[in-house]
Every structure is written in structure tokens, then in C-alpha cells.
Amino acid sequence: MTEKVALREVGMRDGLQSLPPVLTTEQKNAWCAAEFAAGVKEIEVTSFVPPKLLPMFADAEEVVRHALTLDGLTVSALIPNLRGAERGVALGVRELAHVLSVSEGHNQNNVRRSTAESIADLKGVIELRDSLETGRRVKVMAGLATCFGCTIEGHVDERRVFTIAAEVLALKPDALMLADTVGYGNPAAIRRVFREVLDMAGGVPVGAHFHNTRGLGLANVLAALEVGVRGFDASLGGLGGCPWAPGATGNIVMEDTAFMLEAMGFDTGIDLERLIEVRR
Ligand code: ZN
């Protein structure tokens, strides 16, 4: 039996977030359906951030409704807070990706509250999850942004990552995601931090979200694989970037990551030929 690695498409959220509204709802839906048909089983389809802040997600409801018609797709949405979680639950989203930043400055900038306030907010989201009947249960993935560096604070102390990971794990999320939000990570740091956090997580899946800003994306995937990470975010064509860093590359490239993993003998469930068609 070959070992499975799960790849999660985030371009529809992370990629589109850094661009002006460029895709119509129909184009987003077509992308989602085609990539699912190519074997990608988990897609972060939108963000429940208020549309006045991010107008490219004004069609969040319609995109989620369409994605939910794709039988077998894990429909995920990013939520910045409890309010976003309530919108997601009302629609029937199966996975809520709650994100908070390890870097205090980045969290303030992103969601206008302290990291501690965001952890309290996550607690509310998990209580919401636990209050739902079994048939309507959602998974809460707790994302920790800026684990390997931050545009505002620069260096991020690994001890702070471990402290926050411990506080978040104590709330019992369904999964944890460590993000190298801006692409500051390197394989040595990735190995150190993931090894420690996987150890703390005691069986709770820990995924990785890498950006390719400095070209180290796949090297970082390999480092994380070596210490046992089996879930990665990626975006088709590496779509994404950062509005504050012109020319910066985006998330790690879905098709390159799938190719590397398949070539190494892992099973991603993805049909590469079809995936490349979707990219076209
Ligand atoms: Zn990202």
C-alpha cells in the first residue's frame, strides 16, 4: 500500500485574495468542479470575510452552494472569526479554517484584535461545532499564520509558535495548520517546528501551508514530509502573491507538488494530466 498525502487547493481563496475581483462566480464554480474531477478532494473555496473588506468574496454563498453539490468534495472556507463560522455553518460548509497569526502585529493588522482575543474567538467556534447535532458537525481546522516569519514583525520566535500551538490544541480543534504565510521558512526551521508540534498534537493532524516567495516551497514540503506531515495546501499554477510585495510568487504550485509526491511514490489521488488541463 502506498502512503497517502492529502493536497488541499487554496487558490480560490488565498490566490484570489491578493488580486482585484478577476473571476466571475461561474468561472470560480467551473474551476472548483474541474479540479475536483481531477482528484483534488479538498478545496478552500472562499473566505467569509466581510465583502466590504474583500469584494472578491462577495459571492461566497453562491460558490459554497455550488461546491456542496460536488459529491465527495470536502468544502472548506476560511473564517476570520465566529461570525464567519456562523455563516459557514448555516450554509453547510464541512470544514471551517479559522486563522490567527502567531505574530501579534500581523494579527492586529489582519483581524484588528490581539492573538489572545483570536484564541478566545476560536474557542467560541469550537463550542459552536460541539453544539451541532452529529449529522451537521463541521470540522474546525485551526490555522496558525506567520509561524516562520512575518512582514510586520520580521523574526517570529519558535517558542511563541509552540506556546500558541499548545493553547490552540487544548481547545481540541479537528486539525492544526502551520502556515509560512509570507515564505520566510527554510527546511531546517520547518523540520524543527513541525517535529515539535506533531509531537505536541498527539494524533491531531498537522498540515502545512507554504508560500514560494523565496523559491523554497518544495524544499520545505520535503522537510515537512520527512518529519511526518501528510497534508499540504497548494494552489493551481501557484496563483497568489502578496499585494504588498509586487512580483512575489504565491502558494506552492499544486501540480508541481502533486508531481513530486507521486514521483516519490506517495498517493495523492490526483490525475496529473487532468490537473494540467485544469490549469490551462
Ligand atoms: Zn497563504
Short mmCIF file of C-alpha atoms and ligand atoms in Angstrom, two decimals:
data_model
loop_
_atom_site.label_atom_id
_atom_site.label_comp_id
_atom_site.label_asym_id
_atom_site.label_seq_id
_atom_site.Cartn_x
_atom_site.Cartn_y
_atom_site.Cartn_z
CA MET A 1 0.00 0.00 0.00
CA THR A 2 1.31 3.41 -0.91
CA GLU A 3 1.09 6.12 1.69
CA LYS A 4 -1.49 8.86 1.13
CA VAL A 5 -0.78 12.58 1.16
CA ALA A 6 -3.72 15.00 1.05
CA LEU A 7 -3.41 18.13 -1.07
CA ARG A 8 -5.81 20.95 -0.41
CA GLU A 9 -6.46 23.59 -3.06
CA VAL A 10 -6.39 27.12 -1.62
CA GLY A 11 -6.03 29.20 -4.78
CA MET A 12 -9.73 30.05 -4.86
CA ARG A 13 -9.21 31.80 -1.52
CA ASP A 14 -5.52 32.57 -0.95
CA GLY A 15 -4.79 33.15 -4.64
CA LEU A 16 -7.81 35.29 -5.44
CA GLN A 17 -7.50 37.24 -2.20
CA SER A 18 -4.38 39.02 -3.43
CA LEU A 19 -5.97 40.11 -6.72
CA PRO A 20 -8.78 42.51 -7.55
CA PRO A 21 -12.05 40.66 -8.30
CA VAL A 22 -11.00 38.95 -11.52
CA LEU A 23 -13.15 35.84 -11.74
CA THR A 24 -16.89 35.60 -12.14
CA THR A 25 -18.86 33.23 -9.93
CA GLU A 26 -19.32 30.93 -12.96
CA GLN A 27 -15.55 30.84 -13.53
CA LYS A 28 -14.92 30.02 -9.88
CA ASN A 29 -17.51 27.24 -9.97
CA ALA A 30 -16.01 25.80 -13.16
CA TRP A 31 -12.54 25.83 -11.58
CA CYS A 32 -13.81 24.11 -8.46
CA ALA A 33 -15.67 21.38 -10.40
CA ALA A 34 -12.79 20.72 -12.80
CA GLU A 35 -10.17 20.44 -10.08
CA PHE A 36 -12.38 18.12 -8.03
CA ALA A 37 -12.83 15.99 -11.16
CA ALA A 38 -9.01 15.83 -11.45
CA GLY A 39 -8.89 14.22 -8.00
CA VAL A 40 -8.42 17.11 -5.56
CA LYS A 41 -10.77 16.19 -2.72
CA GLU A 42 -10.46 19.21 -0.52
CA ILE A 43 -10.85 22.80 -1.70
CA GLU A 44 -10.92 26.02 0.30
CA VAL A 45 -13.50 27.66 -1.92
CA THR A 46 -13.90 31.10 -0.36
CA SER A 47 -13.47 33.35 2.64
CA PHE A 48 -16.19 34.56 4.97
CA VAL A 49 -14.55 37.91 5.44
CA PRO A 50 -17.00 40.83 5.12
CA PRO A 51 -17.33 41.66 1.38
CA LYS A 52 -16.66 45.34 2.09
CA LEU A 53 -13.13 44.30 3.09
CA LEU A 54 -12.58 41.71 0.36
CA PRO A 55 -15.04 42.29 -2.51
CA MET A 56 -13.73 39.29 -4.47
CA PHE A 57 -15.57 37.08 -1.96
CA ALA A 58 -18.94 38.80 -2.22
CA ASP A 59 -20.22 35.61 -3.92
CA ALA A 60 -19.12 33.34 -1.04
CA GLU A 61 -22.62 31.92 -0.51
CA GLU A 62 -23.12 31.01 -4.19
CA VAL A 63 -19.67 29.45 -4.52
CA VAL A 64 -20.22 27.33 -1.40
CA ARG A 65 -23.68 26.23 -2.55
CA HIS A 66 -22.26 25.05 -5.87
CA ALA A 67 -19.28 23.31 -4.25
CA LEU A 68 -21.62 21.40 -1.92
CA THR A 69 -23.27 19.80 -4.98
CA LEU A 70 -19.96 18.05 -5.80
CA ASP A 71 -20.41 14.73 -4.07
CA GLY A 72 -17.29 13.72 -2.14
CA LEU A 73 -15.63 17.12 -2.08
CA THR A 74 -14.61 18.47 1.31
CA VAL A 75 -15.80 22.06 1.05
CA SER A 76 -13.69 24.32 3.20
CA ALA A 77 -13.95 28.05 3.85
CA LEU A 78 -11.69 30.47 5.64
CA ILE A 79 -13.24 32.20 8.62
CA PRO A 80 -11.65 35.16 10.37
CA ASN A 81 -13.96 34.97 13.38
CA LEU A 82 -17.04 33.39 14.98
CA ARG A 83 -19.36 35.44 12.78
CA GLY A 84 -17.77 33.84 9.72
CA ALA A 85 -18.18 30.41 11.31
CA GLU A 86 -21.90 31.03 11.79
CA ARG A 87 -22.25 31.94 8.11
CA GLY A 88 -20.38 28.76 7.15
CA VAL A 89 -22.44 26.50 9.41
CA ALA A 90 -25.70 27.99 8.13
CA LEU A 91 -24.66 27.05 4.60
CA GLY A 92 -23.48 23.54 5.44
CA VAL A 93 -19.73 24.00 4.93
CA ARG A 94 -17.89 20.86 6.10
CA GLU A 95 -14.67 22.45 7.21
CA LEU A 96 -14.02 25.82 8.75
CA ALA A 97 -10.47 27.09 8.54
CA HIS A 98 -10.06 29.56 11.39
CA VAL A 99 -6.87 31.54 11.07
CA LEU A 100 -4.98 33.54 13.65
CA SER A 101 -1.45 34.88 13.50
CA VAL A 102 1.32 33.88 15.85
CA SER A 103 2.74 37.34 15.27
CA GLU A 104 0.85 39.88 17.37
CA GLY A 105 1.42 42.68 14.84
CA HIS A 106 0.15 40.58 11.94
CA ASN A 107 -2.96 39.52 13.84
CA GLN A 108 -3.75 43.12 14.76
CA ASN A 109 -3.30 44.13 11.16
CA ASN A 110 -5.37 41.27 9.79
CA VAL A 111 -8.31 40.96 12.16
CA ARG A 112 -7.88 44.01 14.42
CA ARG A 113 -7.52 42.08 17.63
CA SER A 114 -4.80 40.51 19.75
CA THR A 115 -3.69 36.91 19.30
CA ALA A 116 -5.20 36.12 22.71
CA GLU A 117 -8.55 37.55 21.57
CA SER A 118 -8.38 35.41 18.43
CA ILE A 119 -7.71 32.31 20.54
CA ALA A 120 -10.81 33.16 22.60
CA ASP A 121 -12.73 33.57 19.34
CA LEU A 122 -11.52 30.13 18.19
CA LYS A 123 -12.85 28.72 21.46
CA GLY A 124 -16.27 30.12 20.51
CA VAL A 125 -16.03 28.47 17.08
CA ILE A 126 -15.20 25.11 18.67
CA GLU A 127 -18.12 25.49 21.08
CA LEU A 128 -20.33 26.18 18.07
CA ARG A 129 -19.03 22.96 16.46
CA ASP A 130 -19.76 20.99 19.61
CA SER A 131 -23.28 22.37 19.86
CA LEU A 132 -24.28 21.00 16.43
CA GLU A 133 -26.05 17.66 16.05
CA THR A 134 -23.92 14.79 14.75
CA GLY A 135 -25.28 15.00 11.18
CA ARG A 136 -24.39 18.68 10.91
CA ARG A 137 -20.97 18.51 12.58
CA VAL A 138 -18.27 20.59 10.94
CA LYS A 139 -14.54 20.18 11.26
CA VAL A 140 -12.61 23.08 12.67
CA MET A 141 -9.12 23.45 11.33
CA ALA A 142 -7.07 25.86 13.40
CA GLY A 143 -4.59 27.71 11.22
CA LEU A 144 -1.60 29.46 12.73
CA ALA A 145 -0.29 32.12 10.36
CA THR A 146 3.21 33.65 10.31
CA CYS A 147 4.83 30.65 12.06
CA PHE A 148 8.14 31.21 10.27
CA GLY A 149 8.35 34.96 9.95
CA CYS A 150 6.19 37.99 9.44
CA THR A 151 6.18 41.05 7.18
CA ILE A 152 5.41 43.30 10.15
CA GLU A 153 7.50 41.83 12.97
CA GLY A 154 10.15 40.05 10.94
CA HIS A 155 11.51 37.21 13.05
CA VAL A 156 8.97 35.04 14.88
CA ASP A 157 10.26 33.21 17.94
CA GLU A 158 9.72 29.45 17.66
CA ARG A 159 8.91 29.29 21.38
CA ARG A 160 5.96 31.57 20.72
CA VAL A 161 4.77 29.17 17.99
CA PHE A 162 4.92 26.29 20.49
CA THR A 163 3.12 28.24 23.22
CA ILE A 164 0.28 29.24 20.91
CA ALA A 165 0.09 25.76 19.36
CA ALA A 166 -0.32 24.33 22.87
CA GLU A 167 -3.09 26.81 23.76
CA VAL A 168 -4.90 26.07 20.50
CA LEU A 169 -4.52 22.29 20.80
CA ALA A 170 -6.02 22.45 24.29
CA LEU A 171 -9.26 23.69 22.67
CA LYS A 172 -9.44 20.43 20.67
CA PRO A 173 -9.59 21.50 17.03
CA ASP A 174 -10.03 18.73 14.44
CA ALA A 175 -6.78 19.69 12.76
CA LEU A 176 -3.96 22.18 13.04
CA MET A 177 -2.32 24.00 10.16
CA LEU A 178 1.02 25.76 10.44
CA ALA A 179 1.45 28.45 7.81
CA ASP A 180 4.52 30.08 6.42
CA THR A 181 2.34 32.98 5.33
CA VAL A 182 4.95 35.02 3.53
CA GLY A 183 7.53 32.41 2.59
CA TYR A 184 10.23 33.02 5.19
CA GLY A 185 10.61 29.36 6.16
CA ASN A 186 13.58 27.15 5.39
CA PRO A 187 13.87 23.37 5.56
CA ALA A 188 15.80 23.35 8.86
CA ALA A 189 13.21 25.54 10.62
CA ILE A 190 10.35 23.56 9.07
CA ARG A 191 11.81 20.30 10.35
CA ARG A 192 12.35 21.68 13.87
CA VAL A 193 8.96 23.33 14.27
CA PHE A 194 6.82 20.59 12.71
CA ARG A 195 8.64 17.83 14.61
CA GLU A 196 7.90 19.58 17.90
CA VAL A 197 4.28 20.45 17.05
CA LEU A 198 3.48 16.96 15.69
CA ASP A 199 4.77 15.64 18.98
CA MET A 200 2.53 18.00 20.95
CA ALA A 201 -0.50 17.26 18.74
CA GLY A 202 -0.73 13.62 19.79
CA GLY A 203 -2.58 12.35 16.71
CA VAL A 204 -4.38 15.55 15.71
CA PRO A 205 -3.42 16.04 12.04
CA VAL A 206 -0.97 18.88 11.46
CA GLY A 207 -0.95 20.27 7.92
CA ALA A 208 1.39 22.71 6.23
CA HIS A 209 0.68 25.88 4.27
CA PHE A 210 3.72 27.12 2.39
CA HIS A 211 4.38 30.03 0.08
CA ASN A 212 7.04 30.02 -2.58
CA THR A 213 8.17 33.63 -2.12
CA ARG A 214 11.85 32.74 -2.00
CA GLY A 215 11.70 29.59 -4.07
CA LEU A 216 11.91 27.22 -1.09
CA GLY A 217 8.36 25.87 -1.31
CA LEU A 218 9.06 22.31 -2.42
CA ALA A 219 12.22 22.04 -0.30
CA ASN A 220 10.01 22.92 2.66
CA VAL A 221 7.41 20.34 1.62
CA LEU A 222 10.14 17.70 1.57
CA ALA A 223 11.37 18.75 5.03
CA ALA A 224 7.85 18.56 6.44
CA LEU A 225 7.23 15.18 4.77
CA GLU A 226 10.37 13.81 6.38
CA VAL A 227 9.10 14.58 9.87
CA GLY A 228 5.66 13.10 9.17
CA VAL A 229 3.40 15.83 7.73
CA ARG A 230 0.85 14.28 5.34
CA GLY A 231 -1.35 17.25 4.39
CA PHE A 232 -0.37 20.30 2.34
CA ASP A 233 -2.07 23.39 0.96
CA ALA A 234 -1.20 24.40 -2.61
CA SER A 235 -2.70 26.47 -5.39
CA LEU A 236 -3.20 25.69 -9.03
CA GLY A 237 -0.48 27.39 -11.05
CA GLY A 238 0.90 28.82 -7.80
CA LEU A 239 -1.67 31.58 -8.01
CA GLY A 240 -1.34 34.15 -5.29
CA GLY A 241 1.22 36.56 -4.05
CA CYS A 242 1.04 39.49 -1.76
CA PRO A 243 -0.37 42.94 -2.57
CA TRP A 244 2.47 44.47 -0.51
CA ALA A 245 5.23 42.58 -2.31
CA PRO A 246 4.90 43.17 -6.05
CA GLY A 247 6.14 40.24 -8.08
CA ALA A 248 6.15 37.88 -5.11
CA THR A 249 5.18 34.35 -6.09
CA GLY A 250 2.18 32.74 -4.45
CA ASN A 251 1.39 29.47 -2.75
CA ILE A 252 3.34 26.36 -3.67
CA VAL A 253 2.23 25.09 -7.07
CA MET A 254 -0.42 22.35 -6.87
CA GLU A 255 0.68 20.50 -9.98
CA ASP A 256 4.41 20.59 -9.06
CA THR A 257 3.64 19.37 -5.55
CA ALA A 258 1.39 16.58 -6.85
CA PHE A 259 4.07 15.59 -9.35
CA MET A 260 6.80 15.47 -6.72
CA LEU A 261 4.72 13.41 -4.30
CA GLU A 262 3.52 10.95 -6.95
CA ALA A 263 7.05 10.59 -8.34
CA MET A 264 8.27 9.80 -4.81
CA GLY A 265 5.67 7.03 -4.54
CA PHE A 266 3.01 8.78 -2.44
CA ASP A 267 -0.66 8.54 -3.39
CA THR A 268 -2.35 11.96 -3.79
CA GLY A 269 -5.39 10.61 -5.66
CA ILE A 270 -4.74 13.27 -8.31
CA ASP A 271 -4.73 12.63 -12.06
CA LEU A 272 -1.84 14.86 -13.16
CA GLU A 273 -2.83 15.01 -16.83
CA ARG A 274 -6.29 16.21 -15.90
CA LEU A 275 -4.91 18.66 -13.37
CA ILE A 276 -2.69 20.23 -16.03
CA GLU A 277 -5.75 20.55 -18.28
CA VAL A 278 -7.49 22.47 -15.48
CA ARG A 279 -4.53 24.80 -15.23
CA ARG A 280 -4.84 25.60 -18.94
ZN ZN B 1 -1.27 31.74 2.34
#
